[in-house]
Amino acid sequence: MSSAGAAATISTTTLTTHLTILAFLSATTVYCFYKSRRLRHLKLSSPSSNPNLSSATRKGKLFFISQTGTSKTLAQRLFNQLTSNNLPFDLVDPNVYEPEDLHQENLVLIIASTWEDGNPPSNGVFLSNWLSESAEDFRVGSLLLSKCKFAVFGVGSRAYGDNFNAVGRGISTKMRSLGASEILPLSEGDVDEGELDKAFGNWSKEVIKVLKAGELRGNVSELNGDENGYEMSDGSDYEDDDYEDEENETESDIVDLEDIAGKAPSKKDMGVITTNGKKNGPKEMVTPVIRASLTKQGYKIIGSHSGVKICRWTKSQLRGRGGCYKHSFYGIESHRCMEATPSLACANKCVFCWRHHTNPVGKSWQWKMDDPLMIVNSAIDQHKKMIKQMKGVPGVTAERLSEGLLPRHCALSLVGEPIMYPEINTLVDELHKRRISTFLVTNAQFPEKIVSLKPITQLYVSVDAATKESMKAIDRPLFGDFWERFVVRIFYSSIPNVKMTILPPPSSSSVINCEFQDSLKALQDKQQRTVYRLTLVKGWNTEEVNAYSSLFAIGNPDFVEIKGVTYCGTSATSKLTMENVPWHADVKAFSEALAEKSNGDYEIACEHVHSCCVLLAKVDKFKIDGQWHTWIDYDKFHDLVASGEPFGSNDYMAPTPSWTVYGANEGGFDPDQARFKKERNHINKSAR
């Protein structure tokens, strides 16, 4: 190699080396500058160097991370206790708090609920994310919150398995990883186990005791006046206020599910603070607070887990003002229909729940169980009492009143999941013995219960969504395998005994293969009427026509009810507004598209305009010589049940009257009834 080439190589190597060193030194300079600025910022903003934020005057912070108001209510309760014990705190919504200021705090109490999929409620998302990012950022270090002492109380439901109190646990872990010290171990309350109020009450007492006495658990420091501004005390002046007085303060007409469950009486020893302890015997589903709340809403509570309520359509037909859509579609007498449930508990928390989730949830029966005969007798007695109260109401005739006192139909769809009740078959038998027909609605989470269910008049399966993603968003199910249970359940309820493989709808992102083998053998003689009930929520599931069509083409139900969601008012547990409520024209358009997708298997048979509801029926079974037969011969049904012989839906059908057929001028309103319209003085927005 020539000397010139060697010199050029050396020059290039030297230049590369110099650039590398320069880049390293530049990066080091930038990093050191950042650390210097960061440390200077922390020093200048720390309480010890800022007279405006001195330890002697800075209050502790009490945060509530809440979606439905439960944690907020608990935080307010604790705040009142702290105030009465001369312990200065600020009650803070983390949504309006800057997490960058957390290192300035000396004492923090956090009451945190866990929302969907183990995520924090909306008002705690930013704080939770900041803690996660800071804990994972090596530049922050493990001493950022070294001057902060804290305690966390988590609010959640064990029904959600591994996600139970995920937010509270996560916050506790992240705070400790950033150098904060716990003054008390993490405490947890289960909203569905009736232990929330007990656990929170005990935790609150411990918090106040520690703050008053200056005792720390797991930390050798002391909460002294120099460090946090609290005066030392021997704890003798601690005020043990009566929590029950605060519990009785009603903040709203509708008590939230978590609030209800949290106020339930506890069967644990009053001196023990545990979250996994066993109880002595099964608990009652309906606690005193649940009973009070549901009674206020018009329920008549039966025993410890059942209920009955008079429907507005029952009142309407008693007054001769028209019946519900079941009257139009199936010929029930609305004024002789009893709405009830043997189980107030449910396995879903649907966004359109018309009871605003004021009922317990669970994935299995874990409560005290009442006798089915007692439930039926009490339901009928309570129903009759409510019917008698209609005496003297304008429009109620003696004839209709006497008919109403003899119920002929029972809609097992009041609230909750009726099929969860272990003695549902015995209960159905008791109703049939009294020649009371049964319309049972079940959600999509208990396929094994469908297998063992005896023949009923009409079985409903709620099909609230046609894809896994939308079902998770709409039904908010407790089961992790909710989609598999949903798919299996649909086919259990309507397919005869066959060996087959079932695929989910094409639009679903999940592929599920369900091998049925002989699991449907128990259903080979089960041929009563089946209905898939769709609740259309505009913006959520109204675009899933193809996916729904795939489900119905496989499931082969007798009928498909398509109904617009009913807006039940503002609720912290639901994101729905009036914008999500479809017009009847929207429901009709969806129904027509779905019928067209069935390639002639289904047609629109009936409609009930008032209820914004449309009925699709299977053509080859229920359209005979051009006339629909969607109505039911109830006497024939009871005779068939009493015979003990197998029978199918064709054996007890009856002709559909012309006034309820799709497209009729009456729109499904019985011409024998008198149409009554309320005068509404709404402002005409277009005239503004």
mmCIF file with all atom_site columns, C-alpha atoms in Angstrom, residues 568-682:
data_model
loop_
_atom_site.group_PDB
_atom_site.id
_atom_site.type_symbol
_atom_site.label_atom_id
_atom_site.label_alt_id
_atom_site.label_comp_id
_atom_site.label_asym_id
_atom_site.label_entity_id
_atom_site.label_seq_id
_atom_site.pdbx_PDB_ins_code
_atom_site.Cartn_x
_atom_site.Cartn_y
_atom_site.Cartn_z
_atom_site.occupancy
_atom_site.B_iso_or_equiv
_atom_site.pdbx_formal_charge
_atom_site.auth_seq_id
_atom_site.auth_comp_id
_atom_site.auth_asym_id
_atom_site.auth_atom_id
_atom_site.pdbx_PDB_model_num
ATOM 1   C CA . CYS A 1 568 ? -83.207  4.544   30.967 1.00 0.00 ? 568 CYS A CA 1
ATOM 2   C CA . GLY A 1 569 ? -81.704  7.866   31.894 1.00 0.00 ? 569 GLY A CA 1
ATOM 3   C CA . THR A 1 570 ? -78.233  8.939   32.905 1.00 0.00 ? 570 THR A CA 1
ATOM 4   C CA . SER A 1 571 ? -76.190  6.392   34.818 1.00 0.00 ? 571 SER A CA 1
ATOM 5   C CA . ALA A 1 572 ? -72.531  6.291   35.806 1.00 0.00 ? 572 ALA A CA 1
ATOM 6   C CA . THR A 1 573 ? -72.483  2.641   34.767 1.00 0.00 ? 573 THR A CA 1
ATOM 7   C CA . SER A 1 574 ? -73.616  3.319   31.205 1.00 0.00 ? 574 SER A CA 1
ATOM 8   C CA . LYS A 1 575 ? -72.246  5.480   28.416 1.00 0.00 ? 575 LYS A CA 1
ATOM 9   C CA . LEU A 1 576 ? -75.514  5.469   26.471 1.00 0.00 ? 576 LEU A CA 1
ATOM 10  C CA . THR A 1 577 ? -77.375  8.619   25.500 1.00 0.00 ? 577 THR A CA 1
ATOM 11  C CA . MET A 1 578 ? -80.467  9.295   23.418 1.00 0.00 ? 578 MET A CA 1
ATOM 12  C CA . GLU A 1 579 ? -78.160  9.299   20.392 1.00 0.00 ? 579 GLU A CA 1
ATOM 13  C CA . ASN A 1 580 ? -77.835  5.527   20.839 1.00 0.00 ? 580 ASN A CA 1
ATOM 14  C CA . VAL A 1 581 ? -81.596  4.933   20.640 1.00 0.00 ? 581 VAL A CA 1
ATOM 15  C CA . PRO A 1 582 ? -82.682  3.937   17.108 1.00 0.00 ? 582 PRO A CA 1
ATOM 16  C CA . TRP A 1 583 ? -85.930  5.106   15.533 1.00 0.00 ? 583 TRP A CA 1
ATOM 17  C CA . HIS A 1 584 ? -88.522  2.535   14.524 1.00 0.00 ? 584 HIS A CA 1
ATOM 18  C CA . ALA A 1 585 ? -87.533  3.203   10.913 1.00 0.00 ? 585 ALA A CA 1
ATOM 19  C CA . ASP A 1 586 ? -83.969  2.185   11.807 1.00 0.00 ? 586 ASP A CA 1
ATOM 20  C CA . VAL A 1 587 ? -85.191  -1.047  13.396 1.00 0.00 ? 587 VAL A CA 1
ATOM 21  C CA . LYS A 1 588 ? -87.330  -1.810  10.341 1.00 0.00 ? 588 LYS A CA 1
ATOM 22  C CA . ALA A 1 589 ? -84.419  -1.192  7.966  1.00 0.00 ? 589 ALA A CA 1
ATOM 23  C CA . PHE A 1 590 ? -82.143  -3.469  9.996  1.00 0.00 ? 590 PHE A CA 1
ATOM 24  C CA . SER A 1 591 ? -84.828  -6.170  10.148 1.00 0.00 ? 591 SER A CA 1
ATOM 25  C CA . GLU A 1 592 ? -85.478  -6.043  6.426  1.00 0.00 ? 592 GLU A CA 1
ATOM 26  C CA . ALA A 1 593 ? -81.756  -6.347  5.694  1.00 0.00 ? 593 ALA A CA 1
ATOM 27  C CA . LEU A 1 594 ? -81.455  -9.304  8.065  1.00 0.00 ? 594 LEU A CA 1
ATOM 28  C CA . ALA A 1 595 ? -84.480  -11.034 6.533  1.00 0.00 ? 595 ALA A CA 1
ATOM 29  C CA . GLU A 1 596 ? -83.001  -10.549 3.071  1.00 0.00 ? 596 GLU A CA 1
ATOM 30  C CA . LYS A 1 597 ? -79.713  -12.107 4.211  1.00 0.00 ? 597 LYS A CA 1
ATOM 31  C CA . SER A 1 598 ? -81.582  -15.243 5.302  1.00 0.00 ? 598 SER A CA 1
ATOM 32  C CA . ASN A 1 599 ? -82.354  -16.111 1.656  1.00 0.00 ? 599 ASN A CA 1
ATOM 33  C CA . GLY A 1 600 ? -86.051  -16.609 2.340  1.00 0.00 ? 600 GLY A CA 1
ATOM 34  C CA . ASP A 1 601 ? -85.715  -18.610 5.574  1.00 0.00 ? 601 ASP A CA 1
ATOM 35  C CA . TYR A 1 602 ? -87.095  -15.694 7.600  1.00 0.00 ? 602 TYR A CA 1
ATOM 36  C CA . GLU A 1 603 ? -89.530  -12.929 6.849  1.00 0.00 ? 603 GLU A CA 1
ATOM 37  C CA . ILE A 1 604 ? -90.826  -10.014 8.884  1.00 0.00 ? 604 ILE A CA 1
ATOM 38  C CA . ALA A 1 605 ? -94.074  -11.236 10.397 1.00 0.00 ? 605 ALA A CA 1
ATOM 39  C CA . CYS A 1 606 ? -95.146  -8.580  12.915 1.00 0.00 ? 606 CYS A CA 1
ATOM 40  C CA . GLU A 1 607 ? -94.310  -5.204  14.366 1.00 0.00 ? 607 GLU A CA 1
ATOM 41  C CA . HIS A 1 608 ? -95.211  -3.194  17.435 1.00 0.00 ? 608 HIS A CA 1
ATOM 42  C CA . VAL A 1 609 ? -94.488  0.417   16.608 1.00 0.00 ? 609 VAL A CA 1
ATOM 43  C CA . HIS A 1 610 ? -95.010  1.674   20.156 1.00 0.00 ? 610 HIS A CA 1
ATOM 44  C CA . SER A 1 611 ? -92.261  -0.635  21.469 1.00 0.00 ? 611 SER A CA 1
ATOM 45  C CA . CYS A 1 612 ? -90.003  -0.024  18.464 1.00 0.00 ? 612 CYS A CA 1
ATOM 46  C CA . CYS A 1 613 ? -89.971  -3.783  17.939 1.00 0.00 ? 613 CYS A CA 1
ATOM 47  C CA . VAL A 1 614 ? -90.105  -6.076  14.897 1.00 0.00 ? 614 VAL A CA 1
ATOM 48  C CA . LEU A 1 615 ? -90.530  -9.868  14.691 1.00 0.00 ? 615 LEU A CA 1
ATOM 49  C CA . LEU A 1 616 ? -88.881  -12.163 12.164 1.00 0.00 ? 616 LEU A CA 1
ATOM 50  C CA . ALA A 1 617 ? -90.381  -15.647 11.896 1.00 0.00 ? 617 ALA A CA 1
ATOM 51  C CA . LYS A 1 618 ? -89.298  -18.839 10.192 1.00 0.00 ? 618 LYS A CA 1
ATOM 52  C CA . VAL A 1 619 ? -91.304  -19.124 6.996  1.00 0.00 ? 619 VAL A CA 1
ATOM 53  C CA . ASP A 1 620 ? -91.478  -22.907 6.613  1.00 0.00 ? 620 ASP A CA 1
ATOM 54  C CA . LYS A 1 621 ? -92.875  -23.399 10.139 1.00 0.00 ? 621 LYS A CA 1
ATOM 55  C CA . PHE A 1 622 ? -95.105  -20.434 10.846 1.00 0.00 ? 622 PHE A CA 1
ATOM 56  C CA . LYS A 1 623 ? -96.413  -19.208 7.492  1.00 0.00 ? 623 LYS A CA 1
ATOM 57  C CA . ILE A 1 624 ? -99.152  -21.595 6.454  1.00 0.00 ? 624 ILE A CA 1
ATOM 58  C CA . ASP A 1 625 ? -101.056 -20.965 3.223  1.00 0.00 ? 625 ASP A CA 1
ATOM 59  C CA . GLY A 1 626 ? -99.885  -17.377 3.253  1.00 0.00 ? 626 GLY A CA 1
ATOM 60  C CA . GLN A 1 627 ? -100.986 -16.646 6.840  1.00 0.00 ? 627 GLN A CA 1
ATOM 61  C CA . TRP A 1 628 ? -98.706  -16.218 9.813  1.00 0.00 ? 628 TRP A CA 1
ATOM 62  C CA . HIS A 1 629 ? -99.167  -18.385 12.917 1.00 0.00 ? 629 HIS A CA 1
ATOM 63  C CA . THR A 1 630 ? -97.007  -16.628 15.496 1.00 0.00 ? 630 THR A CA 1
ATOM 64  C CA . TRP A 1 631 ? -99.661  -16.640 18.233 1.00 0.00 ? 631 TRP A CA 1
ATOM 65  C CA . ILE A 1 632 ? -99.835  -19.364 20.848 1.00 0.00 ? 632 ILE A CA 1
ATOM 66  C CA . ASP A 1 633 ? -102.680 -21.692 21.780 1.00 0.00 ? 633 ASP A CA 1
ATOM 67  C CA . TYR A 1 634 ? -101.987 -21.591 25.509 1.00 0.00 ? 634 TYR A CA 1
ATOM 68  C CA . ASP A 1 635 ? -104.604 -24.138 26.510 1.00 0.00 ? 635 ASP A CA 1
ATOM 69  C CA . LYS A 1 636 ? -103.140 -26.551 23.984 1.00 0.00 ? 636 LYS A CA 1
ATOM 70  C CA . PHE A 1 637 ? -99.648  -25.938 25.354 1.00 0.00 ? 637 PHE A CA 1
ATOM 71  C CA . HIS A 1 638 ? -100.691 -26.804 28.907 1.00 0.00 ? 638 HIS A CA 1
ATOM 72  C CA . ASP A 1 639 ? -102.490 -29.909 27.713 1.00 0.00 ? 639 ASP A CA 1
ATOM 73  C CA . LEU A 1 640 ? -99.313  -31.002 25.912 1.00 0.00 ? 640 LEU A CA 1
ATOM 74  C CA . VAL A 1 641 ? -97.183  -30.398 28.994 1.00 0.00 ? 641 VAL A CA 1
ATOM 75  C CA . ALA A 1 642 ? -99.617  -32.350 31.171 1.00 0.00 ? 642 ALA A CA 1
ATOM 76  C CA . SER A 1 643 ? -99.572  -35.275 28.749 1.00 0.00 ? 643 SER A CA 1
ATOM 77  C CA . GLY A 1 644 ? -95.887  -35.867 29.313 1.00 0.00 ? 644 GLY A CA 1
ATOM 78  C CA . GLU A 1 645 ? -95.415  -36.689 25.631 1.00 0.00 ? 645 GLU A CA 1
ATOM 79  C CA . PRO A 1 646 ? -92.844  -34.995 23.388 1.00 0.00 ? 646 PRO A CA 1
ATOM 80  C CA . PHE A 1 647 ? -94.156  -32.033 21.415 1.00 0.00 ? 647 PHE A CA 1
ATOM 81  C CA . GLY A 1 648 ? -92.847  -29.250 19.225 1.00 0.00 ? 648 GLY A CA 1
ATOM 82  C CA . SER A 1 649 ? -93.572  -25.606 18.544 1.00 0.00 ? 649 SER A CA 1
ATOM 83  C CA . ASN A 1 650 ? -95.884  -26.474 15.631 1.00 0.00 ? 650 ASN A CA 1
ATOM 84  C CA . ASP A 1 651 ? -98.218  -28.284 18.025 1.00 0.00 ? 651 ASP A CA 1
ATOM 85  C CA . TYR A 1 652 ? -99.388  -25.181 19.881 1.00 0.00 ? 652 TYR A CA 1
ATOM 86  C CA . MET A 1 653 ? -99.287  -22.340 17.375 1.00 0.00 ? 653 MET A CA 1
ATOM 87  C CA . ALA A 1 654 ? -102.284 -20.178 16.459 1.00 0.00 ? 654 ALA A CA 1
ATOM 88  C CA . PRO A 1 655 ? -103.121 -17.729 13.635 1.00 0.00 ? 655 PRO A CA 1
ATOM 89  C CA . THR A 1 656 ? -101.794 -14.176 13.869 1.00 0.00 ? 656 THR A CA 1
ATOM 90  C CA . PRO A 1 657 ? -104.475 -11.436 13.636 1.00 0.00 ? 657 PRO A CA 1
ATOM 91  C CA . SER A 1 658 ? -104.214 -9.041  10.721 1.00 0.00 ? 658 SER A CA 1
ATOM 92  C CA . TRP A 1 659 ? -103.733 -5.903  12.842 1.00 0.00 ? 659 TRP A CA 1
ATOM 93  C CA . THR A 1 660 ? -100.298 -7.021  14.032 1.00 0.00 ? 660 THR A CA 1
ATOM 94  C CA . VAL A 1 661 ? -98.945  -8.244  10.693 1.00 0.00 ? 661 VAL A CA 1
ATOM 95  C CA . TYR A 1 662 ? -96.025  -6.207  9.387  1.00 0.00 ? 662 TYR A CA 1
ATOM 96  C CA . GLY A 1 663 ? -97.206  -3.213  7.412  1.00 0.00 ? 663 GLY A CA 1
ATOM 97  C CA . ALA A 1 664 ? -100.744 -3.134  8.840  1.00 0.00 ? 664 ALA A CA 1
ATOM 98  C CA . ASN A 1 665 ? -102.207 0.298   9.453  1.00 0.00 ? 665 ASN A CA 1
ATOM 99  C CA . GLU A 1 666 ? -102.639 -0.454  13.148 1.00 0.00 ? 666 GLU A CA 1
ATOM 100 C CA . GLY A 1 667 ? -98.866  -0.897  13.601 1.00 0.00 ? 667 GLY A CA 1
ATOM 101 C CA . GLY A 1 668 ? -99.428  -3.741  16.037 1.00 0.00 ? 668 GLY A CA 1
ATOM 102 C CA . PHE A 1 669 ? -101.904 -1.870  18.232 1.00 0.00 ? 669 PHE A CA 1
ATOM 103 C CA . ASP A 1 670 ? -104.938 -3.964  19.184 1.00 0.00 ? 670 ASP A CA 1
ATOM 104 C CA . PRO A 1 671 ? -108.027 -2.248  17.695 1.00 0.00 ? 671 PRO A CA 1
ATOM 105 C CA . ASP A 1 672 ? -110.115 -3.513  20.616 1.00 0.00 ? 672 ASP A CA 1
ATOM 106 C CA . GLN A 1 673 ? -108.081 -1.232  22.875 1.00 0.00 ? 673 GLN A CA 1
ATOM 107 C CA . ALA A 1 674 ? -108.331 2.560   23.099 1.00 0.00 ? 674 ALA A CA 1
ATOM 108 C CA . ARG A 1 675 ? -105.195 4.399   22.016 1.00 0.00 ? 675 ARG A CA 1
ATOM 109 C CA . PHE A 1 676 ? -104.128 6.989   24.576 1.00 0.00 ? 676 PHE A CA 1
ATOM 110 C CA . LYS A 1 677 ? -101.516 9.614   23.854 1.00 0.00 ? 677 LYS A CA 1
ATOM 111 C CA . LYS A 1 678 ? -100.054 11.914  26.469 1.00 0.00 ? 678 LYS A CA 1
ATOM 112 C CA . GLU A 1 679 ? -99.817  15.581  25.710 1.00 0.00 ? 679 GLU A CA 1
ATOM 113 C CA . ARG A 1 680 ? -96.174  16.533  25.565 1.00 0.00 ? 680 ARG A CA 1
ATOM 114 C CA . ASN A 1 681 ? -95.180  20.172  25.750 1.00 0.00 ? 681 ASN A CA 1
ATOM 115 C CA . HIS A 1 682 ? -91.753  19.768  24.176 1.00 0.00 ? 682 HIS A CA 1
#
